[in-house]
mmCIF file of C-alpha atoms in Angstrom:
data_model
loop_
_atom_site.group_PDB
_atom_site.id
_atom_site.type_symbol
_atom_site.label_atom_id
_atom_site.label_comp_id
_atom_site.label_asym_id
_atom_site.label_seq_id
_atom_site.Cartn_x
_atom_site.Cartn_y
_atom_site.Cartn_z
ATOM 1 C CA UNK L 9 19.838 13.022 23.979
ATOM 2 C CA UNK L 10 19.017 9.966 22.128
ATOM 3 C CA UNK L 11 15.554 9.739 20.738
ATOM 4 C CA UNK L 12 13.843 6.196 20.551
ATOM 5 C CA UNK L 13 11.172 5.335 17.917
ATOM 6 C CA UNK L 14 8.962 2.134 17.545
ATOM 7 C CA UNK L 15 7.036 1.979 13.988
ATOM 8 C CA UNK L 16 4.556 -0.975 14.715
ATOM 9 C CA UNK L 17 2.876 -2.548 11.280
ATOM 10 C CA UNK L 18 1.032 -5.735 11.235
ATOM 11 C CA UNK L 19 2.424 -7.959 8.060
ATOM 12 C CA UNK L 20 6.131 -8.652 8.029
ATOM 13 C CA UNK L 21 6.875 -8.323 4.383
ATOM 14 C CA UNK L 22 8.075 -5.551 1.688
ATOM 15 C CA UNK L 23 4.456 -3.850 0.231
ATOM 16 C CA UNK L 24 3.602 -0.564 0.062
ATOM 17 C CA UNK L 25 2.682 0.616 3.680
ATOM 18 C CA UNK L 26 6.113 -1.152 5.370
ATOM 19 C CA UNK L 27 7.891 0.742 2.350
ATOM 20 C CA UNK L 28 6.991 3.590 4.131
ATOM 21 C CA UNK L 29 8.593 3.153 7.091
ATOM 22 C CA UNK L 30 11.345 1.698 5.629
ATOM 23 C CA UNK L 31 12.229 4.971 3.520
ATOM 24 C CA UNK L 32 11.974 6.887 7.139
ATOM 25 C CA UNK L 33 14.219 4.646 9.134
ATOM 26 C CA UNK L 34 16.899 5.046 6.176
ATOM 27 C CA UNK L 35 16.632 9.053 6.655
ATOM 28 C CA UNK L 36 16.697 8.560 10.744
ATOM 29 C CA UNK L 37 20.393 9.685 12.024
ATOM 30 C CA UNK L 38 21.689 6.318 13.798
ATOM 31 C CA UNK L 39 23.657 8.613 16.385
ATOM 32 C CA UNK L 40 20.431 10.425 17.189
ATOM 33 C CA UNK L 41 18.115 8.056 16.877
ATOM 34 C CA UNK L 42 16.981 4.080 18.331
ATOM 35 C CA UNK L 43 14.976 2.496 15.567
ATOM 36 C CA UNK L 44 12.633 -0.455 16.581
ATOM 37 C CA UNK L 45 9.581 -2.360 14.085
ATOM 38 C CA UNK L 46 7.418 -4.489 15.217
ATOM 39 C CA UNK L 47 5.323 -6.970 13.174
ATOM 40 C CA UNK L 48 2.987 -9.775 14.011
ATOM 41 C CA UNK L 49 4.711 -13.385 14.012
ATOM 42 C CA UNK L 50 1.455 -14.622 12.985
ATOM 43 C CA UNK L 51 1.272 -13.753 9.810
ATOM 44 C CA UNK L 52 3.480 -15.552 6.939
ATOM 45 C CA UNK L 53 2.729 -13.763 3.767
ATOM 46 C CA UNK L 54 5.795 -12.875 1.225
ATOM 47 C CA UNK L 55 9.574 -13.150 2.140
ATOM 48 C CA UNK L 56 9.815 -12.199 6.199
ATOM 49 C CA UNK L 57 13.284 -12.853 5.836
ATOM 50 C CA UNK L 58 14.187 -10.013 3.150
ATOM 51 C CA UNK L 59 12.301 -7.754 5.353
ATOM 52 C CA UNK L 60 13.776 -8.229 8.040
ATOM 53 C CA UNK L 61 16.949 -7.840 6.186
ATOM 54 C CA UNK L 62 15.884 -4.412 5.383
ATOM 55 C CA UNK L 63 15.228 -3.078 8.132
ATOM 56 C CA UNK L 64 18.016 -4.167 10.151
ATOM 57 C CA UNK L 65 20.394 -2.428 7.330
ATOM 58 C CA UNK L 66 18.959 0.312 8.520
ATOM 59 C CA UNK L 67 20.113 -0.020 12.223
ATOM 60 C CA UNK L 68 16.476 -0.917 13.515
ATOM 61 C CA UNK L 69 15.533 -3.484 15.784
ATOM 62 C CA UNK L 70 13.377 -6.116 14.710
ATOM 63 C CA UNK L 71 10.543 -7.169 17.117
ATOM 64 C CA UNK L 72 8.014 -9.696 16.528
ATOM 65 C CA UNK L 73 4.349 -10.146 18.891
ATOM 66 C CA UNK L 74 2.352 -13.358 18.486
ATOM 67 C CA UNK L 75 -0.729 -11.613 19.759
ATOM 68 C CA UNK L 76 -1.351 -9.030 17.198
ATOM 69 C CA UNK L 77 -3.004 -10.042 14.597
ATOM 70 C CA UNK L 78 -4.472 -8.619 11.094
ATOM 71 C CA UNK L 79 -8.244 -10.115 11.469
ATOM 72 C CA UNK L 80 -10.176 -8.688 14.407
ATOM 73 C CA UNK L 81 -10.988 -10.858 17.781
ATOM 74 C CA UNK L 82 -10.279 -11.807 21.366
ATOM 75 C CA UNK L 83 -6.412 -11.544 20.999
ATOM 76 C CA UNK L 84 -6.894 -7.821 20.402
ATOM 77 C CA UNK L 85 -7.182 -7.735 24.376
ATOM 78 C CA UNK L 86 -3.608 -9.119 25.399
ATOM 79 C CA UNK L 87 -2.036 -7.736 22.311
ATOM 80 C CA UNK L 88 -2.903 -4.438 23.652
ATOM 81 C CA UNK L 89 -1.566 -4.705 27.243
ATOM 82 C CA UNK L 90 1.262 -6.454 25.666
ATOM 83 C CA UNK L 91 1.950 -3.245 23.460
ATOM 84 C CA UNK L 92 1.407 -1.247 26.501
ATOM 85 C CA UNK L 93 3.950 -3.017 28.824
ATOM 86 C CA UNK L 94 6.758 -2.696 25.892
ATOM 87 C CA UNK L 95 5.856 0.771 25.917
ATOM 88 C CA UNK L 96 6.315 1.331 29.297
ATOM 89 C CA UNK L 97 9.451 -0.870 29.947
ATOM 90 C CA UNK L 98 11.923 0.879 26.773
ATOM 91 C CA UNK L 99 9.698 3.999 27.686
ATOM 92 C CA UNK L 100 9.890 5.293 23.756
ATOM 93 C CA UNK L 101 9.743 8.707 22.703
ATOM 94 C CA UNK L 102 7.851 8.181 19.575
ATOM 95 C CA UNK L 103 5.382 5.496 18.850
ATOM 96 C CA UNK L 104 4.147 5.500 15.031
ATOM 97 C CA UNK L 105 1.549 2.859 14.119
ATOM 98 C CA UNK L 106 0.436 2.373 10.510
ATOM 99 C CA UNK L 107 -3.073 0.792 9.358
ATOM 100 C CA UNK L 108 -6.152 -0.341 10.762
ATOM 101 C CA UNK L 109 -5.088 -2.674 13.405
ATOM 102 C CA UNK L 110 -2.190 -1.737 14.842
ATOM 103 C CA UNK L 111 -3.425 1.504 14.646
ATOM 104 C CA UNK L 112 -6.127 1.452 16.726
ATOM 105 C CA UNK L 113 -4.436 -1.067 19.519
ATOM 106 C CA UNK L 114 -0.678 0.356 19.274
ATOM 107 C CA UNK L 115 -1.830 4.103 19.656
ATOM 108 C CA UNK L 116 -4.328 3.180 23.051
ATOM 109 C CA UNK L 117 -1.629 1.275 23.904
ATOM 110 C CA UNK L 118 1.252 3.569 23.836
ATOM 111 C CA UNK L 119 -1.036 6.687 24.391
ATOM 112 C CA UNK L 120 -1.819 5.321 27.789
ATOM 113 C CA UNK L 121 1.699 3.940 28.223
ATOM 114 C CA UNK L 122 2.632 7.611 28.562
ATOM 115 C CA UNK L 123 4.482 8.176 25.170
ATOM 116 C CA UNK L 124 5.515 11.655 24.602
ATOM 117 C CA UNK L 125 4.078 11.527 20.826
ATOM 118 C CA UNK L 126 1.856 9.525 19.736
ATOM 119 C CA UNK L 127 1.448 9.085 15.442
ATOM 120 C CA UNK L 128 -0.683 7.339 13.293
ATOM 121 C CA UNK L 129 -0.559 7.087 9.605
ATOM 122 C CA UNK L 130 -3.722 6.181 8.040
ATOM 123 C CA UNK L 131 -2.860 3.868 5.150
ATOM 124 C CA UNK L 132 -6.636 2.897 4.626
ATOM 125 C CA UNK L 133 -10.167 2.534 6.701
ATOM 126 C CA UNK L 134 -12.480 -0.510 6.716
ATOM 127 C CA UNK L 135 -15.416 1.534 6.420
ATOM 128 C CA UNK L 136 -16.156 1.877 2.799
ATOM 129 C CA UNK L 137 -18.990 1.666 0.844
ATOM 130 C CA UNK L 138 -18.591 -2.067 0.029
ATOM 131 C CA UNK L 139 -18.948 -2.962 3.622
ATOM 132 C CA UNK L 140 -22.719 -3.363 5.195
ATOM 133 C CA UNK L 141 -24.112 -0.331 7.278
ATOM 134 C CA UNK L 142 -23.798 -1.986 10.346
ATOM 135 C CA UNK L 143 -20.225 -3.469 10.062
ATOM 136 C CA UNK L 144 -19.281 0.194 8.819
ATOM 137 C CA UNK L 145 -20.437 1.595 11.920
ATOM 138 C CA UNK L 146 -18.507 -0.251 13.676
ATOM 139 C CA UNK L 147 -15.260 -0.040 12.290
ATOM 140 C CA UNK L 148 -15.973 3.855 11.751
ATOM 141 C CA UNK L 149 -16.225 4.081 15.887
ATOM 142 C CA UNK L 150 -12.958 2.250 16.027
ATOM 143 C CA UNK L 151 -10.933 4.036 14.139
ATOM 144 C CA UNK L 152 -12.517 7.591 15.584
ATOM 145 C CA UNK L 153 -12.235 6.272 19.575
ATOM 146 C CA UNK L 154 -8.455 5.283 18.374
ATOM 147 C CA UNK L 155 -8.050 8.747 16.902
ATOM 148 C CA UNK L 156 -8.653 10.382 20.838
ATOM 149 C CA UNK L 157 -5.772 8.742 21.663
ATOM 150 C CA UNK L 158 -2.899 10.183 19.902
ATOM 151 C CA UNK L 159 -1.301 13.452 19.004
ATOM 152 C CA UNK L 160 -0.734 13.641 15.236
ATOM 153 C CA UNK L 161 -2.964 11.792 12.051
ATOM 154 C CA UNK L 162 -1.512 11.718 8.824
ATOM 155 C CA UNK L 163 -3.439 10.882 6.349
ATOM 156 C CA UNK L 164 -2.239 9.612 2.446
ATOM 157 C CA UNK L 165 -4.613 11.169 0.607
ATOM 158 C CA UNK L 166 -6.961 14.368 0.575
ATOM 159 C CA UNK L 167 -10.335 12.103 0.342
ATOM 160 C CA UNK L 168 -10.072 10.572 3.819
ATOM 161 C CA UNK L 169 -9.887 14.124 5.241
ATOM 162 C CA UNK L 170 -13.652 14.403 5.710
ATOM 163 C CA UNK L 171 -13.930 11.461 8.078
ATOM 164 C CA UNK L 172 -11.452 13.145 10.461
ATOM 165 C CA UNK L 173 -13.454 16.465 10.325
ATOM 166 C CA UNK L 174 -13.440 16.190 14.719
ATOM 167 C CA UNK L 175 -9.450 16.024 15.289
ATOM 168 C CA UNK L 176 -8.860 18.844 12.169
ATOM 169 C CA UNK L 177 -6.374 20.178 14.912
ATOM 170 C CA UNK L 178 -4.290 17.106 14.308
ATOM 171 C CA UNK L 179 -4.594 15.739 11.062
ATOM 172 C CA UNK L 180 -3.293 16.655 7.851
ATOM 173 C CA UNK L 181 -2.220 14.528 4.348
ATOM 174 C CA UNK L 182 1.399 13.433 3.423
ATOM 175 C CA UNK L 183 1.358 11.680 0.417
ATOM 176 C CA UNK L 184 3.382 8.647 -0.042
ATOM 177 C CA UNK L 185 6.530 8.604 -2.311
ATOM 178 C CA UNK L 186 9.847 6.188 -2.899
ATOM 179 C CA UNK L 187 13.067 6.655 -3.935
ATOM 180 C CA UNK L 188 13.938 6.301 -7.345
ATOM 181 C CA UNK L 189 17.661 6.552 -7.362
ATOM 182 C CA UNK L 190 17.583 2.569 -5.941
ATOM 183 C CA UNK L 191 15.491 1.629 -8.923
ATOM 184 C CA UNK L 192 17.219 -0.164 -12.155
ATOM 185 C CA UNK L 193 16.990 1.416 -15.137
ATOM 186 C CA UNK L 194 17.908 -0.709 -17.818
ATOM 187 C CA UNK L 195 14.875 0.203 -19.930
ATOM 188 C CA UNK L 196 12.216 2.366 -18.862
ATOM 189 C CA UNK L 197 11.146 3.250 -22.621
ATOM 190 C CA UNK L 198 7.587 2.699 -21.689
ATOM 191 C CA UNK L 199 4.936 1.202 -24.816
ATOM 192 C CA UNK L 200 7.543 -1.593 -25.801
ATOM 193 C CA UNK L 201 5.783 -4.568 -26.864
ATOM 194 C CA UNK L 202 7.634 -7.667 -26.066
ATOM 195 C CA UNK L 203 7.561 -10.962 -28.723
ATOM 196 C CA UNK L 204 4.852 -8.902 -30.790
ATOM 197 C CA UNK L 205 2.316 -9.245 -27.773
ATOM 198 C CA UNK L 206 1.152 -6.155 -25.139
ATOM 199 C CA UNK L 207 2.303 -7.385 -21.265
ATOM 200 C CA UNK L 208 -0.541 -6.602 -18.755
ATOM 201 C CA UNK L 209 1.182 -6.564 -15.374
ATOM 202 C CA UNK L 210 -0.736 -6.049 -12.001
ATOM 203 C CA UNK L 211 1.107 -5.996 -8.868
ATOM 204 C CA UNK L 212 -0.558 -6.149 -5.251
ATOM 205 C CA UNK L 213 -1.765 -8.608 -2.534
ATOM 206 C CA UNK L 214 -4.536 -10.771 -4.116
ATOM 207 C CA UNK L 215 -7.319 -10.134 -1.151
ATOM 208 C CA UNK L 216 -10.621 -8.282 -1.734
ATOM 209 C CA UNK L 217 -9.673 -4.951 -2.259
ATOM 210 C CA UNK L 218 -7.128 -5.234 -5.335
ATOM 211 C CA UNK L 219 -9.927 -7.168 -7.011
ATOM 212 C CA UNK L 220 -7.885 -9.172 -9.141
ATOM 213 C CA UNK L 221 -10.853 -11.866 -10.273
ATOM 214 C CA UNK L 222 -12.338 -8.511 -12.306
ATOM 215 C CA UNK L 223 -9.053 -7.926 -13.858
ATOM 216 C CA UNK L 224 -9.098 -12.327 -14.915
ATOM 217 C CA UNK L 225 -12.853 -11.107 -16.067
ATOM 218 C CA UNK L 226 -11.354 -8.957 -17.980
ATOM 219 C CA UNK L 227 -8.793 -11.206 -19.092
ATOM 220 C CA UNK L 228 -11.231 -13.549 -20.837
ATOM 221 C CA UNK L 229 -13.153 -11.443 -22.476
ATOM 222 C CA UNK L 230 -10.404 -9.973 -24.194
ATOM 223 C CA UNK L 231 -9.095 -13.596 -24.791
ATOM 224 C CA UNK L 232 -10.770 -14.262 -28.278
ATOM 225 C CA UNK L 233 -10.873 -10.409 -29.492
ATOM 226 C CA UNK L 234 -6.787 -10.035 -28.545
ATOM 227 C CA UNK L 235 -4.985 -12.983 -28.621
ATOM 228 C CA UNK L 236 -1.780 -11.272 -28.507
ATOM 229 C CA UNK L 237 -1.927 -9.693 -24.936
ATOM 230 C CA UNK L 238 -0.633 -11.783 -22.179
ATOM 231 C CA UNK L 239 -1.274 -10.772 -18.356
ATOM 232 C CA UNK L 240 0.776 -11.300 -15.258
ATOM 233 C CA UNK L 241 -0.297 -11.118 -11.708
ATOM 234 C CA UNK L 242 2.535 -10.663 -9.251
ATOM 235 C CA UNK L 243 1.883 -11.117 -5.880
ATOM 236 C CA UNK L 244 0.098 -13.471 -3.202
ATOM 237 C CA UNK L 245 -3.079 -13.494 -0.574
ATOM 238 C CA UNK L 246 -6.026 -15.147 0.179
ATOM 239 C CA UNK L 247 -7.596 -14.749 -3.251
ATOM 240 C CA UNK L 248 -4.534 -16.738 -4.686
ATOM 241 C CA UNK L 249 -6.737 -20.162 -5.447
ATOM 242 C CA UNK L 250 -9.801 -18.352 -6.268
ATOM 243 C CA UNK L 251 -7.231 -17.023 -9.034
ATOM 244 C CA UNK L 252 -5.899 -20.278 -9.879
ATOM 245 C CA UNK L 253 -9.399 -21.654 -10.161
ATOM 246 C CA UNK L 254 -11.009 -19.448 -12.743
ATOM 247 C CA UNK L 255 -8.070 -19.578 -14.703
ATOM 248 C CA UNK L 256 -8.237 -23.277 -14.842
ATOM 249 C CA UNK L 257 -12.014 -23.741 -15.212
ATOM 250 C CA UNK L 258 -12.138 -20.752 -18.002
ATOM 251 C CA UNK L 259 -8.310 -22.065 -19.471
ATOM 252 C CA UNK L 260 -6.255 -19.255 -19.428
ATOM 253 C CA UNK L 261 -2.897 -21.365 -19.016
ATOM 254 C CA UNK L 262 -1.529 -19.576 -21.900
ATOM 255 C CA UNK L 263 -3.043 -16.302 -21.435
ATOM 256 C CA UNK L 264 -2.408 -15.354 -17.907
ATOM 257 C CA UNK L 265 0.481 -15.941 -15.642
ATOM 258 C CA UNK L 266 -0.275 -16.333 -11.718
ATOM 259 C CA UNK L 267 3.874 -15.277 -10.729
ATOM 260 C CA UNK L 268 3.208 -15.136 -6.574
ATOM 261 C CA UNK L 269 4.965 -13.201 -4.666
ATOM 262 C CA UNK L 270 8.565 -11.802 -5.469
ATOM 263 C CA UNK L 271 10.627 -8.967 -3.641
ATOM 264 C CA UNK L 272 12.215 -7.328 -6.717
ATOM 265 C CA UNK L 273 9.403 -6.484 -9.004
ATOM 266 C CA UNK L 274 11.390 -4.322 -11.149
ATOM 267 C CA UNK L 275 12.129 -6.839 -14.068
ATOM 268 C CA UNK L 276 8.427 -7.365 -14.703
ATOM 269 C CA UNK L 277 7.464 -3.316 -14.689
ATOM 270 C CA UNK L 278 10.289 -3.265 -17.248
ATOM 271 C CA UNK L 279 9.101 -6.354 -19.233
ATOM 272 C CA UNK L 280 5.105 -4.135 -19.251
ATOM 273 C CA UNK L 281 3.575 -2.008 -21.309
ATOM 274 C CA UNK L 282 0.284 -1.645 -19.332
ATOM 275 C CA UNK L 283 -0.109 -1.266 -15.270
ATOM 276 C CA UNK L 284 -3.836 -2.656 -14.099
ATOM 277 C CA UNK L 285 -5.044 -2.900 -11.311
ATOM 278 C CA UNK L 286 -8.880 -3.140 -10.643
ATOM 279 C CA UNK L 287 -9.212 -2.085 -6.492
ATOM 280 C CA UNK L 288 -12.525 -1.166 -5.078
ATOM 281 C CA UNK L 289 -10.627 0.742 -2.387
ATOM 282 C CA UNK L 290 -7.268 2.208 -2.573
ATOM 283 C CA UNK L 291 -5.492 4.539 -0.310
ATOM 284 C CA UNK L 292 -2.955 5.659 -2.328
ATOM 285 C CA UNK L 293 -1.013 2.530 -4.137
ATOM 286 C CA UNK L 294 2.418 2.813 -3.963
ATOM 287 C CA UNK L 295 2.461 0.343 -6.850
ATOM 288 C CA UNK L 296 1.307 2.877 -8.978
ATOM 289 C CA UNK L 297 4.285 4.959 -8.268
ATOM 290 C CA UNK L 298 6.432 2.432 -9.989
ATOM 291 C CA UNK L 299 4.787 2.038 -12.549
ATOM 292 C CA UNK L 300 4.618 5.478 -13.497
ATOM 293 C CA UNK L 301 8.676 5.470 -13.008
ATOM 294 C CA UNK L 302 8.419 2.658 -15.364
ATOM 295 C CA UNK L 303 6.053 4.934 -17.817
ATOM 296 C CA UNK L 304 3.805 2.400 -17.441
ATOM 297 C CA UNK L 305 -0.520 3.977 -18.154
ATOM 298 C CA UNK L 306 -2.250 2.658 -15.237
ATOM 299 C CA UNK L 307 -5.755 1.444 -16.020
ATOM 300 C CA UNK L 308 -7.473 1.535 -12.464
ATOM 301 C CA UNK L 309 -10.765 2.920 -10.940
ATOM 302 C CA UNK L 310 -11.723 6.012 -9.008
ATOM 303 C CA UNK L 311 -11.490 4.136 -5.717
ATOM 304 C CA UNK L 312 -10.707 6.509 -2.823
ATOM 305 C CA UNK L 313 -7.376 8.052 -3.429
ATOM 306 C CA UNK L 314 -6.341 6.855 -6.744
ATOM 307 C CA UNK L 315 -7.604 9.811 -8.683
ATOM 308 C CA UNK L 316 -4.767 11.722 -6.674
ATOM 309 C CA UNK L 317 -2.196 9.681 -7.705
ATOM 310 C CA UNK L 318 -3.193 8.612 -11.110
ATOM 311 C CA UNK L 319 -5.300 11.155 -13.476
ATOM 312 C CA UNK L 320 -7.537 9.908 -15.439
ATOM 313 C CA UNK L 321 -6.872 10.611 -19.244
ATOM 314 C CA UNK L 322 -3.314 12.141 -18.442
ATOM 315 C CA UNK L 323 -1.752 9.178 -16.856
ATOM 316 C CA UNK L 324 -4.449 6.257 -17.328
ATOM 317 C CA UNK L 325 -7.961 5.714 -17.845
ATOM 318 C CA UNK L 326 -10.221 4.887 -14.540
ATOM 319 C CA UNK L 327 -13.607 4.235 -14.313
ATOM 320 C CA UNK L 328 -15.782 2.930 -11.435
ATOM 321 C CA UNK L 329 -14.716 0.602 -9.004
ATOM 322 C CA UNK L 330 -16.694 -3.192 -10.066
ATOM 323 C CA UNK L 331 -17.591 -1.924 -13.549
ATOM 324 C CA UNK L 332 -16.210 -5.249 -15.244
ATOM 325 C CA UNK L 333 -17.324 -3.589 -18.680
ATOM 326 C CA UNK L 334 -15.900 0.030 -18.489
ATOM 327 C CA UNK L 335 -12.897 -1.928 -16.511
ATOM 328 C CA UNK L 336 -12.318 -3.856 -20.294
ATOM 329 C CA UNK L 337 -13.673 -0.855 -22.583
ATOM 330 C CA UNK L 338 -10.154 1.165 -20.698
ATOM 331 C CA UNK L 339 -8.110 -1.644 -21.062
ATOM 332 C CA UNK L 340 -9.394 -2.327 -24.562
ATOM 333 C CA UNK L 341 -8.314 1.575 -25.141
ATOM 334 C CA UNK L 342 -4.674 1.170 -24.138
ATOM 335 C CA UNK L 343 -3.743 -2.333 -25.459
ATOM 336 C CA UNK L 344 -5.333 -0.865 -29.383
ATOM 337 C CA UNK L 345 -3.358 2.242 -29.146
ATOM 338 C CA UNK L 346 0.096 2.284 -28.522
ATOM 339 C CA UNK L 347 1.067 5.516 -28.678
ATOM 340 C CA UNK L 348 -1.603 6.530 -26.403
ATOM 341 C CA UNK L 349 0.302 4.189 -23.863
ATOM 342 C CA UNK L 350 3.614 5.650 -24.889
ATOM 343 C CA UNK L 351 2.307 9.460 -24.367
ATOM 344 C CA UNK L 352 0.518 8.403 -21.002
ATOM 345 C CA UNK L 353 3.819 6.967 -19.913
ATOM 346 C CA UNK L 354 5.833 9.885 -20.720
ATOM 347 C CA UNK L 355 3.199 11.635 -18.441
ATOM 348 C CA UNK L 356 3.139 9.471 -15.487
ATOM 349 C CA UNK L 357 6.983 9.370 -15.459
ATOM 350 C CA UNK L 358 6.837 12.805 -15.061
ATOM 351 C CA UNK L 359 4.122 12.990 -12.390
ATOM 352 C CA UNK L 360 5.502 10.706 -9.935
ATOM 353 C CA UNK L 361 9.204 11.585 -10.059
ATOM 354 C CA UNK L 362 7.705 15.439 -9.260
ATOM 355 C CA UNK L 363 5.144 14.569 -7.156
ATOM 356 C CA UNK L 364 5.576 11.838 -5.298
ATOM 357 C CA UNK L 365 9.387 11.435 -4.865
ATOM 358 C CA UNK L 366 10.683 9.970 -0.825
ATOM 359 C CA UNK L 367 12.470 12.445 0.229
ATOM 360 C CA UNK L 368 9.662 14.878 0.232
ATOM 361 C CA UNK L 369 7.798 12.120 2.286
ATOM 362 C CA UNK L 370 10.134 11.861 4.519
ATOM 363 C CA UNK L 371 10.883 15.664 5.307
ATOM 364 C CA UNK L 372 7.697 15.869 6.022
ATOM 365 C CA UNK L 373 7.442 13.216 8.443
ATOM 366 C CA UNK L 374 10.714 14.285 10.352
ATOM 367 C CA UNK L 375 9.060 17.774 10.845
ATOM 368 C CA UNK L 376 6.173 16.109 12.965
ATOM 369 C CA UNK L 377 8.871 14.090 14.929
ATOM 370 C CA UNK L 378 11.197 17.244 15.571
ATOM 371 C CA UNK L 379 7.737 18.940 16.426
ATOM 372 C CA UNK L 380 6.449 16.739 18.723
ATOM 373 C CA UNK L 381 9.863 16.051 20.447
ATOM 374 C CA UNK L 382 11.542 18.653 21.557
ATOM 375 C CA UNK L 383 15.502 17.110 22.752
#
């Protein structure tokens, strides 16, 4: 018997969390399986149409709701008896939502739709300690009423565990990983200097928590003291002006490169010689995966998970999240020493082709299907 799936996410575009789901519809057997996605149509960021592209290659169709939506408000009411009559009308065997959002109105949804299993992967949590008491209150109750109704948690890291210390019974951590055989490999030699300067890349959205206007912080300070580094931010958000803005009013023209968003990133973690990426909070950072591939040294912060991916001294330097000076003193560190980058590539290479490699991911993930659904 045939076994029908719906993965619902919120933003229709290629970062780290839809990776995810991407690398388990590719394992899925077609003949065994009925893939569906569903995104929000409300939300434009990146390229929607190479997404979409990908996931149909994969045999999955592509649904779209105009009701969900990524910001909390009086929508979140029809979206969720929308998501409940969809349920109920392709009556799905599996529904597995990922994030905050969809999360907490896709597994109520489908939960009381009936579904046999219900499976949410928690990618991050809006309670943090950057957030004021009372807001974190209330997205904390959120997320733990939306844990009652479903039958498996996964969690991408070890430090989230203690929040879920009431569904223990149900939870556990899968770390995230990709598959390497699709990337090129033209030159991962790590600590090569391009045009006599040291590339800086970060890659991520630029919202709130990637932080990117420490890392241009950082960028002018260093300005005068190392002329020859140049940095690159690749990717878009709602911080995207503020970005353009200080580098305009502080004239970094020459210095740093805004790039916006582009699908294959490859070119510029092979043109880099250091991976930054400031983020108060961080799940895991899938981004950090390829740049260790890439034997890129991260220089990051000790935000949530990223100590499990990236360790500090072996891989990359961290330091506290919104510590502008320690943020430059690390950065300072790799650009002066360049065989300290090369032997902290070598390293992270190493880590994340062991460690953190899809196909583990995804075994993992087809064990809690073939658990929960016994056909």
């Amino acid at each position: 018997m045939r076994i029908k799936i719906l993965h619902i996410q919120v933003l229709p575009k290629l970062s780290g969390v839809q990776k995810v789901s991407l690398e388990i519809f590719k394992k899925l057997n077609n003949e065994k399986y009925d893939k569906y996605i569903l995104f929000s149509d409300s939300i434009g960021y990146g390229d929607r149409a190479e997404c979409i592209k990908e996931f149909e290659a994969t045999g999955a169709k592509v649904l779209f709701s105009k009701l969900l939506k990524r910001e909390i408000g009086i929508s979140d009411f029809p979206a969720l008896f929308e998501l409940y009559k969809l349920c109920k009308r392709e009556k799905f065997d599996i529904v597995h939502t990922n994030s905050t959002k969809p999360g907490i109105i896709g597994r109520i949804a489908a939960f009381v739709a009936g579904v046999p299993l219900v499976v949410h992967t928690v990618h991050g949590l809006s309670f943090h300690k950057f957030v004021k008491f009372p807001i974190w209150q209330f997205y904390w109750a959120c997320e733990m009423i939306a844990s009652c109704f479903c039958h498996k948690i996964i969690i991408v890291n070890k430090y989230y565990l203690k929040y879920f210390k009431w569904f223990k019974n149900k939870t556990c951590t899968i770390y995230n990983g990709v598959d390497y055989s699709k990337f090129p490999t033209s030159n991962i030699n790590g600590y090569v200097e391009k045009h006599g300067r040291v590339n800086v890349l970060f890659v991520g959205r630029l919202d709130k928590p990637k932080n990117p206007l420490l890392l241009l912080e950082a960028a002018r300070r260093l300005r005068i003291t190392h002329p020859n580094v140049h940095f690159r931010l690749v990717g878009d958000g709602e911080y995207m002006e503020q970005c353009r803005r200080f580098i305009s009013d502080n004239q970094l023209h020459d210095y740093v490169s805004l790039e916006g968003w582009r699908t294959n990133v490859y070119n510029y973690y092979q043109q880099s010689d250091i991976f930054a990426v400031p983020s108060i909070y961080e799940a895991f950072g899938i981004m950090f995966l390829e740049a260790g591939y890439y034997k890129l040294p991260v220089c990051s912060t000790t935000a949530e998970g990223i100590p499990e991916v990236v360790i500090n001294n072996l891989t990359g330097v961290l330091c506290e999240p919104n510590d502008v000076d320690a943020f430059t003193k690390n950065l300072t560190l790799l650009i002066d020493n360049a065989e300290l980058r090369k032997q902290m590539g070598e390293n992270g290479h190493t880590r994340v082709t062991e460690c953190f490699n899809s196909s583990i991911m995804v075994s993992e993930y087809l064990k809690i299907y073939k658990n929960g659904i016994r056909k």
